[in-house]
């Protein structure tokens, strides 16, 4: 009985191949033993990514930098014999939270504008309006279907009807801090309360601008020509 069991276990570990209709089959499933791959380092800045790569701390092989989005950049090597890539590092930008298409009360909107947007003329105008609006009633005016009027303080003691600016050009903080935040157009609307909201109006074109700026920054930092040298960059 023991002899038969040993024979069975021995045969169990043996693998044979069989040819059927010109194709070769294995009598047992085979599993590929893959090359080990490192876990990617995670950072939150482009400068951190650059410093790591310039240090040659883990590798000196040719690397590809992929600008995946305005907030994500990854670095990987060529495929190995298993046709897999080693991902060395990934940068993910930390950006303040702002919900577009959502109405905020004027106090919350004021805080968000100051903390999540780069100063410019239109931001200044919106801050002034949100801080001085007097009435809860927001009225539509004109025949274009888009204009709005609110009553706001226009002097030390004077209030008057003020037209709501629309559209506005703003630069939210929505990509890496090392590059200029791209400006884009927004539709600014108000509701009774009063409440304020911004709606994106550039069709996502700002993302292309941001990704190009990230690529330009990396090229300058690595001082490389596209397609030459140890570092290659795509966006």
GROMACS .gro file of C-alpha atoms in nm:
model
  235
    1UNK     CA    1   0.000   0.000   0.000
    2UNK     CA    2   0.281   0.242   0.091
    3UNK     CA    3   0.472   0.145  -0.223
    4UNK     CA    4   0.169   0.218  -0.440
    5UNK     CA    5   0.116   0.555  -0.270
    6UNK     CA    6   0.478   0.657  -0.331
    7UNK     CA    7   0.449   0.552  -0.695
    8UNK     CA    8   0.128   0.760  -0.730
    9UNK     CA    9   0.290   1.071  -0.580
   10UNK     CA   10   0.593   1.030  -0.806
   11UNK     CA   11   0.377   1.004  -1.116
   12UNK     CA   12   0.168   1.299  -0.993
   13UNK     CA   13   0.471   1.527  -1.015
   14UNK     CA   14   0.563   1.423  -1.368
   15UNK     CA   15   0.453   1.634  -1.662
   16UNK     CA   16   0.432   1.503  -2.016
   17UNK     CA   17   0.351   1.665  -2.348
   18UNK     CA   18   0.114   1.525  -2.608
   19UNK     CA   19   0.074   1.630  -2.970
   20UNK     CA   20  -0.281   1.644  -3.105
   21UNK     CA   21  -0.354   1.765  -3.459
   22UNK     CA   22  -0.010   1.924  -3.482
   23UNK     CA   23  -0.043   2.114  -3.152
   24UNK     CA   24   0.146   2.040  -2.833
   25UNK     CA   25  -0.039   2.002  -2.502
   26UNK     CA   26   0.080   1.955  -2.145
   27UNK     CA   27  -0.073   1.685  -1.924
   28UNK     CA   28  -0.061   1.926  -1.629
   29UNK     CA   29  -0.107   2.304  -1.597
   30UNK     CA   30   0.215   2.507  -1.594
   31UNK     CA   31   0.266   2.833  -1.405
   32UNK     CA   32   0.523   3.091  -1.508
   33UNK     CA   33   0.769   3.197  -1.240
   34UNK     CA   34   0.792   3.571  -1.303
   35UNK     CA   35   1.079   3.806  -1.239
   36UNK     CA   36   1.035   4.000  -0.914
   37UNK     CA   37   0.923   4.362  -0.950
   38UNK     CA   38   0.964   4.639  -0.691
   39UNK     CA   39   0.674   4.825  -0.537
   40UNK     CA   40   0.665   5.180  -0.673
   41UNK     CA   41   0.766   5.464  -0.442
   42UNK     CA   42   0.490   5.723  -0.395
   43UNK     CA   43   0.558   6.097  -0.368
   44UNK     CA   44   0.342   6.409  -0.390
   45UNK     CA   45   0.567   6.649  -0.581
   46UNK     CA   46   0.744   6.663  -0.914
   47UNK     CA   47   1.063   6.774  -0.738
   48UNK     CA   48   1.058   6.457  -0.528
   49UNK     CA   49   1.027   6.246  -0.842
   50UNK     CA   50   1.315   6.431  -1.010
   51UNK     CA   51   1.543   6.401  -0.706
   52UNK     CA   52   1.483   6.027  -0.683
   53UNK     CA   53   1.560   5.963  -1.050
   54UNK     CA   54   1.871   6.183  -1.054
   55UNK     CA   55   2.007   5.997  -0.752
   56UNK     CA   56   2.020   5.664  -0.944
   57UNK     CA   57   1.939   5.512  -0.606
   58UNK     CA   58   1.775   5.196  -0.742
   59UNK     CA   59   1.854   5.182  -1.111
   60UNK     CA   60   2.055   5.339  -1.393
   61UNK     CA   61   1.861   5.181  -1.678
   62UNK     CA   62   1.665   5.377  -1.938
   63UNK     CA   63   1.335   5.498  -1.798
   64UNK     CA   64   1.007   5.632  -1.936
   65UNK     CA   65   0.822   5.911  -1.758
   66UNK     CA   66   0.451   5.910  -1.834
   67UNK     CA   67   0.245   6.220  -1.755
   68UNK     CA   68  -0.084   6.038  -1.707
   69UNK     CA   69  -0.295   6.334  -1.598
   70UNK     CA   70  -0.260   6.679  -1.436
   71UNK     CA   71  -0.221   6.505  -1.099
   72UNK     CA   72  -0.037   6.179  -1.181
   73UNK     CA   73   0.309   6.104  -1.320
   74UNK     CA   74   0.457   5.753  -1.328
   75UNK     CA   75   0.802   5.617  -1.413
   76UNK     CA   76   0.867   5.271  -1.554
   77UNK     CA   77   1.136   5.070  -1.731
   78UNK     CA   78   1.139   4.866  -2.051
   79UNK     CA   79   0.955   4.535  -2.054
   80UNK     CA   80   1.140   4.236  -1.911
   81UNK     CA   81   1.139   3.884  -2.058
   82UNK     CA   82   0.787   3.836  -1.915
   83UNK     CA   83   0.672   4.147  -2.109
   84UNK     CA   84   0.608   4.331  -1.782
   85UNK     CA   85   0.743   4.666  -1.668
   86UNK     CA   86   0.906   4.768  -1.341
   87UNK     CA   87   0.733   5.075  -1.199
   88UNK     CA   88   0.986   5.270  -0.992
   89UNK     CA   89   0.807   5.579  -0.866
   90UNK     CA   90   0.474   5.760  -0.894
   91UNK     CA   91   0.395   6.124  -0.815
   92UNK     CA   92   0.040   6.219  -0.722
   93UNK     CA   93  -0.036   6.586  -0.660
   94UNK     CA   94  -0.214   6.697  -0.345
   95UNK     CA   95  -0.481   6.947  -0.447
   96UNK     CA   96  -0.743   7.124  -0.232
   97UNK     CA   97  -1.098   6.999  -0.260
   98UNK     CA   98  -1.353   7.207  -0.449
   99UNK     CA   99  -1.683   7.070  -0.580
  100UNK     CA  100  -1.789   7.219  -0.912
  101UNK     CA  101  -2.161   7.213  -0.997
  102UNK     CA  102  -2.237   7.250  -0.625
  103UNK     CA  103  -2.382   7.559  -0.457
  104UNK     CA  104  -2.198   7.690  -0.149
  105UNK     CA  105  -2.323   7.949   0.098
  106UNK     CA  106  -2.136   8.278   0.053
  107UNK     CA  107  -1.910   8.227   0.358
  108UNK     CA  108  -1.798   7.880   0.245
  109UNK     CA  109  -1.759   8.003  -0.112
  110UNK     CA  110  -1.543   8.292   0.008
  111UNK     CA  111  -1.315   8.053   0.199
  112UNK     CA  112  -1.287   7.813  -0.095
  113UNK     CA  113  -1.197   8.094  -0.335
  114UNK     CA  114  -0.916   8.213  -0.111
  115UNK     CA  115  -0.775   7.868  -0.029
  116UNK     CA  116  -0.817   7.678  -0.356
  117UNK     CA  117  -0.770   7.942  -0.629
  118UNK     CA  118  -0.472   8.148  -0.745
  119UNK     CA  119  -0.530   8.527  -0.705
  120UNK     CA  120  -0.637   8.711  -1.021
  121UNK     CA  121  -0.880   8.988  -1.117
  122UNK     CA  122  -1.186   8.765  -1.156
  123UNK     CA  123  -1.123   8.593  -0.822
  124UNK     CA  124  -1.101   8.938  -0.662
  125UNK     CA  125  -1.435   9.039  -0.819
  126UNK     CA  126  -1.609   8.721  -0.701
  127UNK     CA  127  -1.472   8.764  -0.347
  128UNK     CA  128  -1.603   9.119  -0.336
  129UNK     CA  129  -1.946   9.016  -0.464
  130UNK     CA  130  -1.980   8.714  -0.233
  131UNK     CA  131  -1.877   8.923   0.068
  132UNK     CA  132  -2.117   9.212   0.001
  133UNK     CA  133  -2.435   9.055  -0.138
  134UNK     CA  134  -2.731   9.180   0.070
  135UNK     CA  135  -3.048   9.001  -0.030
  136UNK     CA  136  -3.150   8.640  -0.051
  137UNK     CA  137  -3.344   8.709  -0.369
  138UNK     CA  138  -3.135   8.649  -0.682
  139UNK     CA  139  -3.305   8.777  -0.993
  140UNK     CA  140  -3.263   8.696  -1.359
  141UNK     CA  141  -3.253   8.984  -1.603
  142UNK     CA  142  -3.225   9.046  -1.974
  143UNK     CA  143  -3.337   8.825  -2.258
  144UNK     CA  144  -3.027   8.607  -2.297
  145UNK     CA  145  -3.128   8.354  -2.029
  146UNK     CA  146  -2.794   8.375  -1.850
  147UNK     CA  147  -2.761   8.714  -1.679
  148UNK     CA  148  -2.831   8.753  -1.307
  149UNK     CA  149  -2.860   9.054  -1.075
  150UNK     CA  150  -2.821   9.071  -0.698
  151UNK     CA  151  -2.838   9.356  -0.448
  152UNK     CA  152  -2.494   9.416  -0.299
  153UNK     CA  153  -2.306   9.681  -0.105
  154UNK     CA  154  -2.123   9.911  -0.348
  155UNK     CA  155  -1.989  10.164  -0.098
  156UNK     CA  156  -1.954  10.219   0.273
  157UNK     CA  157  -2.330  10.263   0.319
  158UNK     CA  158  -2.471  10.226  -0.033
  159UNK     CA  159  -2.640   9.921  -0.185
  160UNK     CA  160  -2.736   9.879  -0.548
  161UNK     CA  161  -2.817   9.619  -0.810
  162UNK     CA  162  -2.498   9.446  -0.926
  163UNK     CA  163  -2.473   9.225  -1.232
  164UNK     CA  164  -2.324   8.884  -1.160
  165UNK     CA  165  -2.004   8.841  -1.365
  166UNK     CA  166  -2.030   8.563  -1.620
  167UNK     CA  167  -1.825   8.383  -1.746
  168UNK     CA  168  -1.519   8.424  -1.523
  169UNK     CA  169  -1.158   8.321  -1.579
  170UNK     CA  170  -1.004   8.151  -1.277
  171UNK     CA  171  -0.699   7.940  -1.192
  172UNK     CA  172  -0.791   7.668  -0.940
  173UNK     CA  173  -0.509   7.483  -0.765
  174UNK     CA  174  -0.559   7.149  -0.942
  175UNK     CA  175  -0.214   7.028  -1.047
  176UNK     CA  176   0.141   7.008  -0.908
  177UNK     CA  177   0.267   7.311  -0.716
  178UNK     CA  178   0.586   7.331  -0.925
  179UNK     CA  179   0.401   7.452  -1.236
  180UNK     CA  180   0.174   7.748  -1.307
  181UNK     CA  181  -0.190   7.664  -1.241
  182UNK     CA  182  -0.374   7.683  -1.577
  183UNK     CA  183  -0.654   7.935  -1.610
  184UNK     CA  184  -0.988   7.838  -1.762
  185UNK     CA  185  -1.341   7.975  -1.795
  186UNK     CA  186  -1.623   7.903  -1.551
  187UNK     CA  187  -1.992   7.983  -1.541
  188UNK     CA  188  -2.071   8.159  -1.213
  189UNK     CA  189  -2.427   8.127  -1.083
  190UNK     CA  190  -2.614   8.232  -0.769
  191UNK     CA  191  -2.927   8.110  -0.594
  192UNK     CA  192  -3.143   8.237  -0.310
  193UNK     CA  193  -2.976   8.196   0.025
  194UNK     CA  194  -2.764   8.345  -0.118
  195UNK     CA  195  -2.555   8.062  -0.259
  196UNK     CA  196  -2.277   8.053  -0.521
  197UNK     CA  197  -2.150   7.788  -0.762
  198UNK     CA  198  -1.895   7.747  -1.039
  199UNK     CA  199  -1.945   7.528  -1.346
  200UNK     CA  200  -1.653   7.429  -1.569
  201UNK     CA  201  -1.688   7.574  -1.918
  202UNK     CA  202  -1.368   7.489  -2.109
  203UNK     CA  203  -1.442   7.125  -2.194
  204UNK     CA  204  -1.136   7.004  -2.004
  205UNK     CA  205  -0.885   7.197  -2.217
  206UNK     CA  206  -0.703   7.300  -1.897
  207UNK     CA  207  -0.590   6.938  -1.851
  208UNK     CA  208  -0.394   6.946  -2.177
  209UNK     CA  209  -0.229   7.274  -2.074
  210UNK     CA  210  -0.134   7.131  -1.734
  211UNK     CA  211   0.010   6.810  -1.879
  212UNK     CA  212   0.218   7.006  -2.131
  213UNK     CA  213   0.348   7.227  -1.850
  214UNK     CA  214   0.443   6.922  -1.644
  215UNK     CA  215   0.628   6.774  -1.942
  216UNK     CA  216   0.810   7.103  -2.002
  217UNK     CA  217   0.911   7.122  -1.635
  218UNK     CA  218   1.051   6.768  -1.641
  219UNK     CA  219   1.245   6.830  -1.963
  220UNK     CA  220   1.406   7.135  -1.807
  221UNK     CA  221   1.490   6.950  -1.488
  222UNK     CA  222   1.649   6.654  -1.663
  223UNK     CA  223   1.804   6.866  -1.939
  224UNK     CA  224   1.722   6.606  -2.202
  225UNK     CA  225   1.616   6.619  -2.562
  226UNK     CA  226   1.305   6.420  -2.646
  227UNK     CA  227   1.393   6.062  -2.737
  228UNK     CA  228   1.758   6.097  -2.634
  229UNK     CA  229   1.951   6.001  -2.323
  230UNK     CA  230   1.851   5.796  -2.024
  231UNK     CA  231   1.515   5.964  -1.955
  232UNK     CA  232   1.224   5.967  -2.202
  233UNK     CA  233   0.909   6.171  -2.137
  234UNK     CA  234   0.559   6.129  -2.281
  235UNK     CA  235   0.235   6.310  -2.200
   0.00000   0.00000   0.00000
